[in-house]
Tab-separated table of C-alpha atoms in Angstrom:
chain	number	residue	atom	x	y	z
I	29	VAL	CA	207.577	172.109	130.582
I	30	VAL	CA	204.791	174.505	128.824
I	31	SER	CA	202.311	174.639	130.419
I	32	ALA	CA	199.095	176.135	128.796
I	33	GLY	CA	196.758	177.324	132.287
I	34	PRO	CA	197.655	179.106	135.526
I	35	ALA	CA	199.946	176.818	138.259
I	36	HIS	CA	197.603	175.254	140.625
I	37	SER	CA	198.319	174.838	144.587
I	38	PRO	CA	200.428	171.444	145.703
I	39	VAL	CA	196.819	171.387	148.391
I	40	GLU	CA	194.857	171.603	145.195
I	41	ASP	CA	197.005	169.432	142.725
I	42	ASP	CA	196.824	166.986	146.121
I	43	ASP	CA	193.538	167.124	146.180
I	44	LEU	CA	192.837	165.319	141.990
I	45	TYR	CA	195.472	164.065	142.240
I	46	ALA	CA	193.628	160.845	143.989
I	47	GLU	CA	190.811	160.844	141.599
I	48	LEU	CA	193.546	159.763	138.712
I	49	SER	CA	192.225	155.691	139.965
I	50	ARG	CA	188.886	156.792	140.151
I	51	ARG	CA	188.049	159.128	137.003
I	52	ARG	CA	186.100	156.326	134.750
I	53	THR	CA	184.316	157.102	131.358
I	54	VAL	CA	181.328	155.128	131.031
I	55	PRO	CA	178.204	154.936	127.846
I	56	ALA	CA	175.956	157.481	128.129
I	57	ALA	CA	172.289	155.158	128.533
I	58	VAL	CA	173.764	155.478	132.170
I	59	LEU	CA	174.374	159.259	132.927
I	60	GLY	CA	170.520	159.718	134.614
I	61	ARG	CA	170.277	162.802	135.746
I	62	PRO	CA	171.258	166.757	135.202
I	63	VAL	CA	174.327	168.161	137.037
I	64	PRO	CA	173.888	170.305	139.376
I	65	ALA	CA	173.893	173.919	138.397
I	66	ASP	CA	176.812	174.306	141.280
I	67	LEU	CA	179.091	171.878	139.455
I	68	ARG	CA	178.604	173.300	135.985
I	69	ILE	CA	180.375	176.869	137.031
I	70	GLU	CA	183.422	174.880	138.941
I	71	LEU	CA	183.595	172.973	135.892
I	72	SER	CA	183.373	176.066	133.814
I	73	ASP	CA	185.911	177.868	136.131
I	74	ARG	CA	188.462	174.818	135.433
I	75	ILE	CA	188.488	174.788	131.765
I	76	ARG	CA	188.231	178.624	131.851
I	77	ALA	CA	190.834	178.850	134.293
I	78	GLU	CA	192.623	176.759	131.675
I	79	GLY	CA	192.442	179.401	128.733
I	80	ALA	CA	189.600	176.913	126.604
I	81	ALA	CA	185.812	177.677	127.335
I	82	ALA	CA	182.433	175.450	127.955
I	83	ARG	CA	179.524	175.603	126.193
I	84	TRP	CA	177.028	173.520	127.810
I	85	LEU	CA	174.122	171.681	126.017
I	86	SER	CA	170.935	170.997	128.694
I	87	ARG	CA	168.078	172.595	126.695
I	88	THR	CA	165.978	170.635	124.744
I	89	ALA	CA	166.806	172.452	121.627
I	90	ASP	CA	170.450	172.181	121.556
I	91	ARG	CA	170.068	168.349	122.408
I	92	SER	CA	168.012	167.736	119.906
I	93	LEU	CA	170.020	169.845	117.370
I	94	LEU	CA	172.644	167.209	119.271
I	95	ALA	CA	170.978	163.601	118.502
I	96	ASP	CA	170.468	165.165	114.798
I	97	LEU	CA	173.701	165.951	113.923
I	98	VAL	CA	174.630	162.241	115.832
I	99	ARG	CA	172.392	160.104	114.089
I	100	ARG	CA	173.459	161.798	110.703
I	101	THR	CA	176.896	161.140	111.592
I	102	ALA	CA	176.160	157.349	112.297
I	103	ALA	CA	174.847	157.093	109.165
I	104	GLU	CA	177.383	158.753	106.795
I	105	LEU	CA	180.120	156.768	108.500
I	106	ARG	CA	178.237	153.671	107.872
I	107	ALA	CA	177.862	154.890	104.135
I	108	GLU	CA	173.593	155.375	104.767
I	109	PRO	CA	171.367	157.279	103.331
I	110	ALA	CA	170.135	159.434	106.986
I	111	PRO	CA	167.634	157.689	108.883
I	112	ALA	CA	165.096	160.070	108.699
I	113	ALA	CA	163.128	158.798	111.662
I	114	ALA	CA	165.913	156.171	113.674
I	115	GLY	CA	165.382	154.926	116.826
I	116	PRO	CA	166.148	157.459	119.117
I	117	VAL	CA	170.079	158.666	120.261
I	118	GLU	CA	171.670	157.954	123.714
I	119	LEU	CA	172.423	161.369	125.137
I	120	PRO	CA	172.906	162.084	128.575
I	121	PRO	CA	170.797	164.611	129.799
I	122	VAL	CA	173.718	167.310	130.326
I	123	SER	CA	176.347	167.517	127.413
I	124	LEU	CA	179.393	169.498	128.008
I	125	VAL	CA	181.104	170.850	124.277
I	126	ILE	CA	185.039	172.388	125.288
I	127	GLY	CA	186.045	174.940	122.696
I	128	THR	CA	189.536	176.881	122.502
I	129	ALA	CA	189.302	180.106	120.533
I	130	ASP	CA	190.850	178.083	116.915
I	131	ASP	CA	193.095	174.545	115.868
I	132	HIS	CA	196.525	175.111	116.971
I	133	ARG	CA	198.915	172.854	118.962
I	134	ALA	CA	198.605	175.621	122.010
I	135	HIS	CA	195.017	175.318	121.806
I	136	TRP	CA	195.068	171.365	121.552
I	137	LEU	CA	197.325	171.676	124.909
I	138	ARG	CA	194.884	173.890	126.736
I	139	ALA	CA	191.916	171.753	125.392
I	140	GLY	CA	193.606	169.042	127.380
I	141	GLN	CA	194.613	170.053	130.411
I	142	ALA	CA	190.929	171.790	130.621
I	143	LEU	CA	189.398	168.143	130.076
I	144	HIS	CA	191.602	166.986	132.491
I	145	HIS	CA	190.398	168.814	135.023
I	146	ALA	CA	187.017	169.206	134.339
I	147	LEU	CA	186.907	165.147	134.466
I	148	LEU	CA	189.133	164.754	137.736
I	149	CYS	CA	186.813	168.104	140.187
I	150	ALA	CA	183.909	165.645	138.362
I	151	SER	CA	185.518	162.478	139.558
I	152	ARG	CA	185.544	164.412	142.909
I	153	ALA	CA	181.517	164.859	143.201
I	154	GLY	CA	180.337	161.241	141.862
I	155	TYR	CA	179.688	162.308	138.857
I	156	ALA	CA	181.131	160.464	134.766
I	157	ALA	CA	181.781	161.188	131.874
I	158	SER	CA	181.008	159.960	128.087
I	159	PHE	CA	182.382	160.589	125.429
I	160	ARG	CA	181.295	161.703	121.703
I	161	SER	CA	184.319	161.651	119.831
I	162	GLU	CA	183.445	161.171	116.518
I	163	LEU	CA	182.277	164.225	115.831
I	164	VAL	CA	185.347	166.357	117.508
I	165	GLU	CA	187.755	163.810	115.543
I	166	VAL	CA	187.129	164.396	111.825
I	167	PRO	CA	187.269	167.854	110.462
I	168	LEU	CA	184.445	167.958	108.732
I	169	LEU	CA	181.726	166.959	111.302
I	170	ARG	CA	183.781	169.297	114.005
I	171	GLU	CA	183.079	171.934	111.839
I	172	ARG	CA	179.448	170.682	111.614
I	173	LEU	CA	178.950	170.714	115.103
I	174	ARG	CA	180.145	174.311	115.701
I	175	LEU	CA	177.648	175.702	113.202
I	176	THR	CA	174.740	172.732	114.233
I	177	LEU	CA	175.064	175.000	117.710
I	178	GLY	CA	176.245	178.170	117.099
I	179	LEU	CA	179.835	177.364	118.677
I	180	PRO	CA	182.506	179.854	118.050
I	181	GLY	CA	185.526	178.658	117.923
I	182	CYS	CA	186.465	175.572	117.519
I	183	PRO	CA	184.477	172.485	119.670
I	184	GLN	CA	187.493	170.522	120.707
I	185	VAL	CA	185.649	168.380	123.252
I	186	LEU	CA	182.070	166.635	123.106
I	187	LEU	CA	180.928	164.141	126.184
I	188	GLY	CA	178.368	163.993	128.314
I	189	LEU	CA	178.041	164.156	132.340
I	190	GLY	CA	176.118	162.776	134.810
I	191	PRO	CA	176.609	160.619	138.404
I	192	ALA	CA	178.704	157.891	138.221
I	193	PRO	CA	177.147	154.208	138.552
I	194	ASP	CA	177.392	153.070	141.780
I	195	GLN	CA	179.502	150.027	141.339
I	196	PRO	CA	182.231	150.800	139.139
I	197	LEU	CA	183.191	150.113	136.370
I	198	PRO	CA	186.636	148.318	135.442
I	199	PRO	CA	189.067	150.993	134.449
I	200	THR	CA	189.637	150.535	130.438
I	201	ALA	CA	193.429	148.447	129.230
I	202	ARG	CA	196.210	150.714	128.743
I	203	ARG	CA	199.103	149.170	126.792
I	204	PRO	CA	201.634	149.231	128.421
I	205	LEU	CA	204.721	152.554	128.874
I	206	THR	CA	207.020	150.370	125.867
I	207	GLU	CA	204.427	151.255	123.532
I	208	VAL	CA	203.547	154.623	123.710
I	209	LEU	CA	206.414	156.310	124.315
I	210	ARG	CA	209.320	156.653	122.000
I	211	ALA	CA	213.207	156.619	122.942
């Protein structure tokens, strides 16, 4: 087994292990309030400890650029002209980009481990995430995201964060293990 980041103490891992069954992703519309500074710092530290970088997008200018990019991307994916005055884009008050220095397998692993720890820590604090995967899964769009927001390196994950809904959403359906793993 190869690890991209430092080992965590068993107590720390046990503490986060309990969050595996509680962690949920939610639609962006349910994430209503900002993320407190102390939680942002903790998540940034966790992400950095895994060898990745965190960039918080909460300023109005960043949110406006991101909303415009999401709008243009949605139009392009539907092969329509970019909407000049389209309806509002549902963005949570705070978005987070997890990035790495480059875009190779080791960097993907670092970003995945950083995401894993960030989501579990956010869950423990009562926060949920909403993914904007279309902007990081398509190479052209990922580069556009990087340039639009002036990000260094390679953005790997884009997600919104906010307080989890009072009523937890049901777990996401998963495929059986036999369909995912090959012998």
